[in-house]
C-alpha cells in the first residue's frame, strides 16, 4: 500500500489526539479503575481499531484491511501475555492501585515509541534482504516450541527480573523508595531524586520491547507494509491499559494461553518460511490472509473455551477436596 508522508503525519497526529483524549478523560486524575470503566474503554479502543480497519477496506481495498485485522488480532493476543509480566512488575514495585493506570499509560507510550523504532528497522531489513524471512520464520517456530516446553513444565510463581537498562538507570541516578503522588522526581536535602513512579514506568516500557522480539516478526509474517504494521501495533498497545484492569482477575484462568500463542507463532513461522521459499523461486503454496485470519481467530476461540473449562474443572476439584478434608476433620473431632 502506497502511503504518503502526509497520510503518515495525519495518522500519527490522529493517534496522539486519541491518546490525549484518553488521558484527559480517564487517566488524568489518579483513581482505582473499575471493571465498568475498563470495559467501556476497552470496547472504545476495539471499536476504533475496527473503524480504522473498515476505513482501509473502503479506501485501500480488502487486502490491506485483512492484513490490518490479522495483525491487530495477533498483536492483541500476544499483548495479553504481556499482562502477566505487568502484574509481576506492579507487585515488585508495590505500586499503589490509584497510580497503576498512570504507570501503564506512560509505560505503554514508551513501548509504542520503542516499537516504532523496531518496526522501521524491520521494514528496512525486509525490503532489502528477502532471506531475512527464513530467520524470522525459524525464530517464531523456535519461540513456539519454547512456549510449549514452558507450559508443559508447569507454571510456577515467577519473579520479575530487571533488565540491564533499568539496572543502569537505578545505579546511575539516585532514587527514593517512597512514592510521592505521580511525581517522577523530587528534591530532598538539596538532591534531585528519582521516584519509584519513573522506575516502574521505565520497567513497563522497556520490558515490552522484549515481547516485541517475537511480535514484530510475527506481524511481518502477515504483512510487510510498515504502515499496517505500525497502526496494528499502535491500536493493540493503546488499549492495553484498560485490558489490564478488565481481565486482570481472569489471567490465571487462561491456563492454555501459552499453547494457543505457540500455535499462532508456529503457524506464522511456517507462513514466513513458505513466503521466503516462494521469493527464492521455489514452487511452494503461500498462505493467504483470509486463511491466516481464520486460523488465528479459531485458535484464540478454542484456547479461551478450553482454558475456562479447565479452570472451572480445577476449581470444582479443589472445592470438593476442601470439603473432604473438612469432613475428615469433623470425624476426628467427634
mmCIF file of C-alpha atoms in Angstrom:
data_model
loop_
_atom_site.group_PDB
_atom_site.id
_atom_site.type_symbol
_atom_site.label_atom_id
_atom_site.label_comp_id
_atom_site.label_asym_id
_atom_site.label_seq_id
_atom_site.Cartn_x
_atom_site.Cartn_y
_atom_site.Cartn_z
ATOM 1 C CA UNK A 1 0.000 0.000 0.000
ATOM 2 C CA UNK A 2 1.432 3.359 -1.055
ATOM 3 C CA UNK A 3 1.159 5.736 1.917
ATOM 4 C CA UNK A 4 2.211 9.348 1.505
ATOM 5 C CA UNK A 5 4.160 11.349 4.051
ATOM 6 C CA UNK A 6 1.016 13.430 4.606
ATOM 7 C CA UNK A 7 -1.006 10.317 5.482
ATOM 8 C CA UNK A 8 1.698 9.168 7.866
ATOM 9 C CA UNK A 9 1.619 12.565 9.538
ATOM 10 C CA UNK A 10 -2.174 12.623 9.802
ATOM 11 C CA UNK A 11 -2.182 9.114 11.250
ATOM 12 C CA UNK A 12 0.371 9.962 13.921
ATOM 13 C CA UNK A 13 -1.476 13.195 14.797
ATOM 14 C CA UNK A 14 -4.745 11.262 14.994
ATOM 15 C CA UNK A 15 -3.242 8.633 17.302
ATOM 16 C CA UNK A 16 -1.752 11.363 19.515
ATOM 17 C CA UNK A 17 -5.170 13.032 19.693
ATOM 18 C CA UNK A 18 -6.787 9.745 20.777
ATOM 19 C CA UNK A 19 -4.134 9.261 23.443
ATOM 20 C CA UNK A 20 -4.692 12.826 24.693
ATOM 21 C CA UNK A 21 -8.459 12.272 24.910
ATOM 22 C CA UNK A 22 -7.876 9.008 26.777
ATOM 23 C CA UNK A 23 -5.586 10.794 29.232
ATOM 24 C CA UNK A 24 -7.776 13.842 29.929
ATOM 25 C CA UNK A 25 -10.998 11.845 30.260
ATOM 26 C CA UNK A 26 -9.900 8.699 32.041
ATOM 27 C CA UNK A 27 -6.281 8.930 33.116
ATOM 28 C CA UNK A 28 -5.582 12.476 34.305
ATOM 29 C CA UNK A 29 -6.826 12.019 37.872
ATOM 30 C CA UNK A 30 -5.302 9.091 39.804
ATOM 31 C CA UNK A 31 -8.038 6.648 40.850
ATOM 32 C CA UNK A 32 -8.877 2.976 41.084
ATOM 33 C CA UNK A 33 -10.184 1.763 37.735
ATOM 34 C CA UNK A 34 -13.476 -0.119 37.990
ATOM 35 C CA UNK A 35 -14.413 -3.091 35.828
ATOM 36 C CA UNK A 36 -17.138 -0.958 34.220
ATOM 37 C CA UNK A 37 -14.731 1.839 33.272
ATOM 38 C CA UNK A 38 -12.152 -0.611 31.956
ATOM 39 C CA UNK A 39 -14.826 -2.429 29.951
ATOM 40 C CA UNK A 40 -16.131 0.750 28.345
ATOM 41 C CA UNK A 41 -12.665 1.981 27.325
ATOM 42 C CA UNK A 42 -11.657 -1.472 26.063
ATOM 43 C CA UNK A 43 -14.762 -1.511 23.874
ATOM 44 C CA UNK A 44 -13.940 2.010 22.643
ATOM 45 C CA UNK A 45 -10.402 1.056 21.588
ATOM 46 C CA UNK A 46 -11.582 -2.132 19.876
ATOM 47 C CA UNK A 47 -14.296 -0.131 18.065
ATOM 48 C CA UNK A 48 -11.731 2.456 16.934
ATOM 49 C CA UNK A 49 -9.487 -0.326 15.600
ATOM 50 C CA UNK A 50 -12.467 -1.843 13.775
ATOM 51 C CA UNK A 51 -13.353 1.533 12.245
ATOM 52 C CA UNK A 52 -9.767 2.016 11.112
ATOM 53 C CA UNK A 53 -9.782 -1.431 9.507
ATOM 54 C CA UNK A 54 -13.077 -0.696 7.758
ATOM 55 C CA UNK A 55 -11.600 2.609 6.557
ATOM 56 C CA UNK A 56 -8.742 0.670 4.980
ATOM 57 C CA UNK A 57 -11.318 -1.605 3.344
ATOM 58 C CA UNK A 58 -13.166 1.350 1.798
ATOM 59 C CA UNK A 59 -10.164 3.428 0.702
ATOM 60 C CA UNK A 60 -7.420 0.827 0.137
ATOM 61 C CA UNK A 61 -9.203 -2.467 -0.546
ATOM 62 C CA UNK A 62 -9.684 -5.861 1.053
ATOM 63 C CA UNK A 63 -6.030 -6.929 1.152
ATOM 64 C CA UNK A 64 -4.727 -4.091 3.412
ATOM 65 C CA UNK A 65 -7.848 -4.327 5.570
ATOM 66 C CA UNK A 66 -7.455 -8.080 6.037
ATOM 67 C CA UNK A 67 -3.767 -7.657 6.857
ATOM 68 C CA UNK A 68 -4.590 -4.998 9.465
ATOM 69 C CA UNK A 69 -7.231 -7.127 11.209
ATOM 70 C CA UNK A 70 -4.972 -10.207 11.182
ATOM 71 C CA UNK A 71 -2.088 -8.128 12.564
ATOM 72 C CA UNK A 72 -4.231 -6.377 15.163
ATOM 73 C CA UNK A 73 -5.740 -9.621 16.486
ATOM 74 C CA UNK A 74 -2.317 -11.269 16.618
ATOM 75 C CA UNK A 75 -0.709 -8.330 18.431
ATOM 76 C CA UNK A 76 -3.664 -8.070 20.807
ATOM 77 C CA UNK A 77 -3.479 -11.751 21.706
ATOM 78 C CA UNK A 78 0.284 -11.571 22.201
ATOM 79 C CA UNK A 79 -0.133 -8.443 24.355
ATOM 80 C CA UNK A 80 -2.347 -10.402 26.768
ATOM 81 C CA UNK A 81 0.742 -12.451 27.595
ATOM 82 C CA UNK A 82 2.491 -9.160 28.464
ATOM 83 C CA UNK A 83 -0.064 -8.541 31.195
ATOM 84 C CA UNK A 84 1.280 -11.438 33.267
ATOM 85 C CA UNK A 85 4.634 -9.666 33.470
ATOM 86 C CA UNK A 86 2.995 -6.287 34.118
ATOM 87 C CA UNK A 87 1.271 -7.825 37.153
ATOM 88 C CA UNK A 88 4.673 -9.012 38.435
ATOM 89 C CA UNK A 89 6.184 -5.560 37.878
ATOM 90 C CA UNK A 90 3.367 -3.838 39.764
ATOM 91 C CA UNK A 91 3.809 -6.257 42.660
ATOM 92 C CA UNK A 92 7.605 -5.937 42.767
ATOM 93 C CA UNK A 93 7.485 -2.135 42.965
ATOM 94 C CA UNK A 94 4.403 -2.147 45.247
ATOM 95 C CA UNK A 95 2.593 0.358 43.026
ATOM 96 C CA UNK A 96 -0.492 1.801 44.791
ATOM 97 C CA UNK A 97 -3.712 0.890 42.994
ATOM 98 C CA UNK A 98 -4.650 4.509 42.277
ATOM 99 C CA UNK A 99 -1.387 5.096 40.385
ATOM 100 C CA UNK A 100 -1.331 1.905 38.323
ATOM 101 C CA UNK A 101 -3.208 3.301 35.344
ATOM 102 C CA UNK A 102 -0.823 6.298 35.130
ATOM 103 C CA UNK A 103 2.136 3.896 35.199
ATOM 104 C CA UNK A 104 0.616 1.783 32.439
ATOM 105 C CA UNK A 105 -0.288 4.792 30.305
ATOM 106 C CA UNK A 106 3.241 6.221 30.257
ATOM 107 C CA UNK A 107 4.833 2.765 30.107
ATOM 108 C CA UNK A 108 2.767 1.821 27.057
ATOM 109 C CA UNK A 109 3.667 5.115 25.343
ATOM 110 C CA UNK A 110 7.367 4.360 25.902
ATOM 111 C CA UNK A 111 6.773 0.878 24.465
ATOM 112 C CA UNK A 112 4.988 2.318 21.418
ATOM 113 C CA UNK A 113 7.875 4.665 20.627
ATOM 114 C CA UNK A 114 10.436 1.873 21.015
ATOM 115 C CA UNK A 115 8.335 -0.471 18.869
ATOM 116 C CA UNK A 116 8.157 2.195 16.156
ATOM 117 C CA UNK A 117 11.955 2.092 16.019
ATOM 118 C CA UNK A 118 11.854 -1.712 15.788
ATOM 119 C CA UNK A 119 9.266 -1.555 13.008
ATOM 120 C CA UNK A 120 11.270 0.979 10.984
ATOM 121 C CA UNK A 121 14.380 -1.168 11.300
ATOM 122 C CA UNK A 122 12.440 -4.329 10.434
ATOM 123 C CA UNK A 123 10.836 -2.724 7.378
ATOM 124 C CA UNK A 124 14.234 -1.573 6.108
ATOM 125 C CA UNK A 125 15.735 -5.042 6.543
ATOM 126 C CA UNK A 126 12.771 -6.821 4.955
ATOM 127 C CA UNK A 127 12.755 -4.554 1.911
ATOM 128 C CA UNK A 128 16.473 -5.087 1.359
ATOM 129 C CA UNK A 129 17.061 -8.727 2.283
ATOM 130 C CA UNK A 130 14.297 -11.206 1.404
ATOM 131 C CA UNK A 131 16.227 -14.052 3.044
ATOM 132 C CA UNK A 132 15.539 -12.482 6.438
ATOM 133 C CA UNK A 133 12.119 -14.185 6.296
ATOM 134 C CA UNK A 134 13.931 -17.506 6.833
ATOM 135 C CA UNK A 135 15.397 -16.102 10.054
ATOM 136 C CA UNK A 136 12.081 -14.614 11.207
ATOM 137 C CA UNK A 137 10.258 -17.864 10.436
ATOM 138 C CA UNK A 138 12.807 -20.056 12.212
ATOM 139 C CA UNK A 139 12.794 -17.720 15.223
ATOM 140 C CA UNK A 140 8.994 -17.852 15.530
ATOM 141 C CA UNK A 141 8.941 -21.645 15.249
ATOM 142 C CA UNK A 142 11.632 -21.857 17.939
ATOM 143 C CA UNK A 143 9.685 -19.428 20.141
ATOM 144 C CA UNK A 144 6.536 -21.511 19.662
ATOM 145 C CA UNK A 145 8.387 -24.659 20.733
ATOM 146 C CA UNK A 146 9.832 -22.852 23.749
ATOM 147 C CA UNK A 147 6.340 -21.724 24.822
ATOM 148 C CA UNK A 148 5.077 -25.309 24.632
ATOM 149 C CA UNK A 149 8.012 -26.579 26.671
ATOM 150 C CA UNK A 150 7.478 -23.925 29.345
ATOM 151 C CA UNK A 151 3.756 -24.687 29.504
ATOM 152 C CA UNK A 152 4.356 -28.450 29.805
ATOM 153 C CA UNK A 153 6.969 -27.909 32.513
ATOM 154 C CA UNK A 154 4.297 -26.412 34.723
ATOM 155 C CA UNK A 155 3.806 -22.834 35.798
ATOM 156 C CA UNK A 156 5.468 -21.729 38.991
ATOM 157 C CA UNK A 157 5.250 -18.322 40.580
ATOM 158 C CA UNK A 158 7.719 -16.194 38.664
ATOM 159 C CA UNK A 159 9.588 -13.106 39.773
ATOM 160 C CA UNK A 160 10.282 -10.053 37.677
ATOM 161 C CA UNK A 161 13.958 -9.537 36.900
ATOM 162 C CA UNK A 162 15.073 -6.046 35.962
ATOM 163 C CA UNK A 163 16.722 -5.676 32.561
ATOM 164 C CA UNK A 164 20.174 -4.183 32.142
ATOM 165 C CA UNK A 165 18.905 -0.768 31.062
ATOM 166 C CA UNK A 166 16.746 -0.437 34.166
ATOM 167 C CA UNK A 167 19.591 -1.540 36.439
ATOM 168 C CA UNK A 168 21.913 1.010 34.808
ATOM 169 C CA UNK A 169 19.380 3.812 35.337
ATOM 170 C CA UNK A 170 18.875 2.913 39.000
ATOM 171 C CA UNK A 171 22.620 2.685 39.559
ATOM 172 C CA UNK A 172 23.475 5.986 37.886
ATOM 173 C CA UNK A 173 20.627 8.144 39.185
ATOM 174 C CA UNK A 174 19.900 8.431 42.923
ATOM 175 C CA UNK A 175 16.372 7.444 43.827
ATOM 176 C CA UNK A 176 13.950 7.231 46.720
ATOM 177 C CA UNK A 177 11.900 4.201 47.732
ATOM 178 C CA UNK A 178 8.822 6.269 48.574
ATOM 179 C CA UNK A 179 6.037 7.267 46.171
ATOM 180 C CA UNK A 180 5.217 10.986 46.036
ATOM 181 C CA UNK A 181 1.950 11.027 44.134
ATOM 182 C CA UNK A 182 2.583 10.971 40.395
ATOM 183 C CA UNK A 183 5.847 12.917 40.659
ATOM 184 C CA UNK A 184 8.789 11.455 38.754
ATOM 185 C CA UNK A 185 11.472 13.475 40.590
ATOM 186 C CA UNK A 186 11.628 15.163 43.995
ATOM 187 C CA UNK A 187 14.100 17.421 45.800
ATOM 188 C CA UNK A 188 15.307 16.022 49.103
ATOM 189 C CA UNK A 189 18.127 17.576 51.158
ATOM 190 C CA UNK A 190 19.169 19.579 48.137
ATOM 191 C CA UNK A 191 19.420 16.458 45.932
ATOM 192 C CA UNK A 192 17.270 15.596 42.954
ATOM 193 C CA UNK A 193 15.947 12.063 43.438
ATOM 194 C CA UNK A 194 14.112 9.763 41.051
ATOM 195 C CA UNK A 195 10.895 8.272 42.431
ATOM 196 C CA UNK A 196 9.704 4.652 42.045
ATOM 197 C CA UNK A 197 6.991 6.024 39.726
ATOM 198 C CA UNK A 198 9.547 6.759 36.997
ATOM 199 C CA UNK A 199 11.398 3.490 37.562
ATOM 200 C CA UNK A 200 8.283 1.350 37.180
ATOM 201 C CA UNK A 201 7.232 3.285 34.052
ATOM 202 C CA UNK A 202 10.618 2.517 32.515
ATOM 203 C CA UNK A 203 10.243 -1.103 33.609
ATOM 204 C CA UNK A 204 6.884 -1.442 31.811
ATOM 205 C CA UNK A 205 8.107 0.276 28.640
ATOM 206 C CA UNK A 206 11.457 -1.476 28.293
ATOM 207 C CA UNK A 207 10.135 -4.900 29.251
ATOM 208 C CA UNK A 208 7.547 -4.678 26.476
ATOM 209 C CA UNK A 209 10.390 -4.359 23.972
ATOM 210 C CA UNK A 210 11.442 -7.905 24.885
ATOM 211 C CA UNK A 211 7.995 -9.111 23.822
ATOM 212 C CA UNK A 212 8.378 -7.168 20.579
ATOM 213 C CA UNK A 213 11.194 -9.548 19.645
ATOM 214 C CA UNK A 214 8.582 -12.149 18.707
ATOM 215 C CA UNK A 215 5.530 -9.980 17.995
ATOM 216 C CA UNK A 216 7.249 -7.789 15.370
ATOM 217 C CA UNK A 217 8.486 -10.759 13.283
ATOM 218 C CA UNK A 218 5.019 -12.312 13.728
ATOM 219 C CA UNK A 219 3.178 -9.368 12.211
ATOM 220 C CA UNK A 220 5.764 -9.078 9.412
ATOM 221 C CA UNK A 221 4.721 -12.627 8.616
ATOM 222 C CA UNK A 222 1.213 -11.328 7.951
ATOM 223 C CA UNK A 223 2.090 -8.103 6.154
ATOM 224 C CA UNK A 224 5.238 -6.338 5.000
ATOM 225 C CA UNK A 225 3.540 -2.937 4.882
ATOM 226 C CA UNK A 226 5.182 -0.691 7.549
ATOM 227 C CA UNK A 227 2.031 1.451 7.791
ATOM 228 C CA UNK A 228 -0.170 -1.530 8.639
ATOM 229 C CA UNK A 229 2.444 -2.995 10.983
ATOM 230 C CA UNK A 230 2.690 0.286 12.897
ATOM 231 C CA UNK A 231 -1.052 1.000 13.131
ATOM 232 C CA UNK A 232 -1.873 -2.580 14.163
ATOM 233 C CA UNK A 233 0.735 -2.346 16.940
ATOM 234 C CA UNK A 234 -0.492 1.100 17.973
ATOM 235 C CA UNK A 235 -4.142 0.088 18.337
ATOM 236 C CA UNK A 236 -3.191 -3.141 20.117
ATOM 237 C CA UNK A 237 -0.950 -1.335 22.624
ATOM 238 C CA UNK A 238 -3.127 1.714 23.288
ATOM 239 C CA UNK A 239 -5.958 -0.399 24.682
ATOM 240 C CA UNK A 240 -3.597 -2.479 26.805
ATOM 241 C CA UNK A 241 -4.003 -0.329 29.916
ATOM 242 C CA UNK A 242 -7.757 -0.861 30.093
ATOM 243 C CA UNK A 243 -7.364 -4.548 29.245
ATOM 244 C CA UNK A 244 -5.045 -4.901 32.244
ATOM 245 C CA UNK A 245 -7.799 -3.826 34.638
ATOM 246 C CA UNK A 246 -10.565 -5.641 32.752
ATOM 247 C CA UNK A 247 -9.095 -9.136 32.659
ATOM 248 C CA UNK A 248 -6.545 -8.874 35.446
ATOM 249 C CA UNK A 249 -8.535 -11.327 37.543
ATOM 250 C CA UNK A 250 -9.056 -13.681 34.598
ATOM 251 C CA UNK A 251 -5.381 -14.006 33.629
ATOM 252 C CA UNK A 252 -4.819 -17.054 35.838
ATOM 253 C CA UNK A 253 -7.821 -18.745 34.237
ATOM 254 C CA UNK A 254 -6.278 -18.596 30.762
ATOM 255 C CA UNK A 255 -4.297 -21.749 31.502
ATOM 256 C CA UNK A 256 -3.997 -22.747 27.837
ATOM 257 C CA UNK A 257 -2.945 -19.317 26.559
ATOM 258 C CA UNK A 258 0.679 -20.371 26.042
ATOM 259 C CA UNK A 259 -0.433 -23.299 23.890
ATOM 260 C CA UNK A 260 -2.649 -21.041 21.785
ATOM 261 C CA UNK A 261 0.072 -18.448 21.301
ATOM 262 C CA UNK A 262 2.576 -21.171 20.405
ATOM 263 C CA UNK A 263 0.251 -22.470 17.691
ATOM 264 C CA UNK A 264 -0.211 -18.960 16.290
ATOM 265 C CA UNK A 265 3.514 -18.183 16.321
ATOM 266 C CA UNK A 266 4.352 -21.560 14.812
ATOM 267 C CA UNK A 267 1.735 -21.099 12.096
ATOM 268 C CA UNK A 268 3.070 -17.644 11.190
ATOM 269 C CA UNK A 269 6.616 -19.008 11.286
ATOM 270 C CA UNK A 270 5.693 -21.677 8.704
ATOM 271 C CA UNK A 271 3.953 -18.976 6.648
ATOM 272 C CA UNK A 272 7.145 -16.896 6.680
ATOM 273 C CA UNK A 273 9.314 -19.829 5.605
ATOM 274 C CA UNK A 274 6.921 -20.619 2.733
ATOM 275 C CA UNK A 275 6.982 -16.964 1.691
ATOM 276 C CA UNK A 276 10.798 -16.934 1.778
ATOM 277 C CA UNK A 277 10.935 -20.087 -0.353
ATOM 278 C CA UNK A 278 8.480 -18.541 -2.799
ATOM 279 C CA UNK A 279 10.621 -15.391 -3.026
ATOM 280 C CA UNK A 280 13.640 -17.614 -3.691
ATOM 281 C CA UNK A 281 11.878 -19.135 -6.694
ATOM 282 C CA UNK A 282 10.618 -22.393 -5.183
ATOM 283 C CA UNK A 283 7.170 -23.588 -6.250
ATOM 284 C CA UNK A 284 5.502 -23.786 -2.848
ATOM 285 C CA UNK A 285 1.998 -22.755 -1.749
ATOM 286 C CA UNK A 286 1.566 -19.488 0.131
ATOM 287 C CA UNK A 287 -0.927 -18.988 2.931
ATOM 288 C CA UNK A 288 -3.428 -16.222 2.192
ATOM 289 C CA UNK A 289 -4.518 -13.522 4.641
ATOM 290 C CA UNK A 290 -8.128 -14.849 4.937
ATOM 291 C CA UNK A 291 -6.753 -18.269 5.895
ATOM 292 C CA UNK A 292 -4.330 -16.666 8.380
ATOM 293 C CA UNK A 293 -7.111 -14.590 9.935
ATOM 294 C CA UNK A 294 -9.364 -17.635 10.213
ATOM 295 C CA UNK A 295 -6.679 -19.771 11.851
ATOM 296 C CA UNK A 296 -5.734 -17.054 14.358
ATOM 297 C CA UNK A 297 -9.371 -16.404 15.386
ATOM 298 C CA UNK A 298 -10.144 -20.136 15.630
ATOM 299 C CA UNK A 299 -7.091 -20.844 17.804
ATOM 300 C CA UNK A 300 -7.901 -17.974 20.168
ATOM 301 C CA UNK A 301 -11.555 -19.046 20.456
ATOM 302 C CA UNK A 302 -10.683 -22.681 21.186
ATOM 303 C CA UNK A 303 -7.925 -21.673 23.630
ATOM 304 C CA UNK A 304 -10.287 -19.389 25.569
ATOM 305 C CA UNK A 305 -13.052 -22.020 25.793
ATOM 306 C CA UNK A 306 -10.723 -24.850 26.855
ATOM 307 C CA UNK A 307 -8.949 -22.576 29.366
ATOM 308 C CA UNK A 308 -12.184 -21.534 31.067
ATOM 309 C CA UNK A 309 -13.411 -25.155 31.108
ATOM 310 C CA UNK A 310 -10.143 -26.417 32.617
ATOM 311 C CA UNK A 311 -10.131 -23.624 35.220
ATOM 312 C CA UNK A 312 -13.719 -24.362 36.212
ATOM 313 C CA UNK A 313 -12.989 -28.081 36.468
ATOM 314 C CA UNK A 314 -9.926 -27.405 38.632
ATOM 315 C CA UNK A 315 -11.905 -25.057 40.905
ATOM 316 C CA UNK A 316 -14.609 -27.696 41.406
ATOM 317 C CA UNK A 317 -11.984 -30.336 42.175
ATOM 318 C CA UNK A 318 -10.302 -28.075 44.729
ATOM 319 C CA UNK A 319 -13.666 -27.263 46.308
ATOM 320 C CA UNK A 320 -14.508 -30.972 46.565
ATOM 321 C CA UNK A 321 -11.099 -31.705 48.071
ATOM 322 C CA UNK A 322 -11.598 -28.926 50.619
ATOM 323 C CA UNK A 323 -14.992 -30.277 51.645
ATOM 324 C CA UNK A 324 -13.493 -33.777 52.004
ATOM 325 C CA UNK A 325 -10.769 -32.515 54.335
ATOM 326 C CA UNK A 326 -13.366 -30.618 56.373
ATOM 327 C CA UNK A 327 -15.489 -33.783 56.807
ATOM 328 C CA UNK A 328 -12.429 -35.799 57.849
ATOM 329 C CA UNK A 329 -11.539 -33.164 60.436
ATOM 330 C CA UNK A 330 -15.107 -33.202 61.826
ATOM 331 C CA UNK A 331 -14.973 -37.011 62.095
ATOM 332 C CA UNK A 332 -11.722 -36.859 64.049
ATOM 333 C CA UNK A 333 -13.137 -34.215 66.399
ATOM 334 C CA UNK A 334 -16.182 -36.395 67.114
#
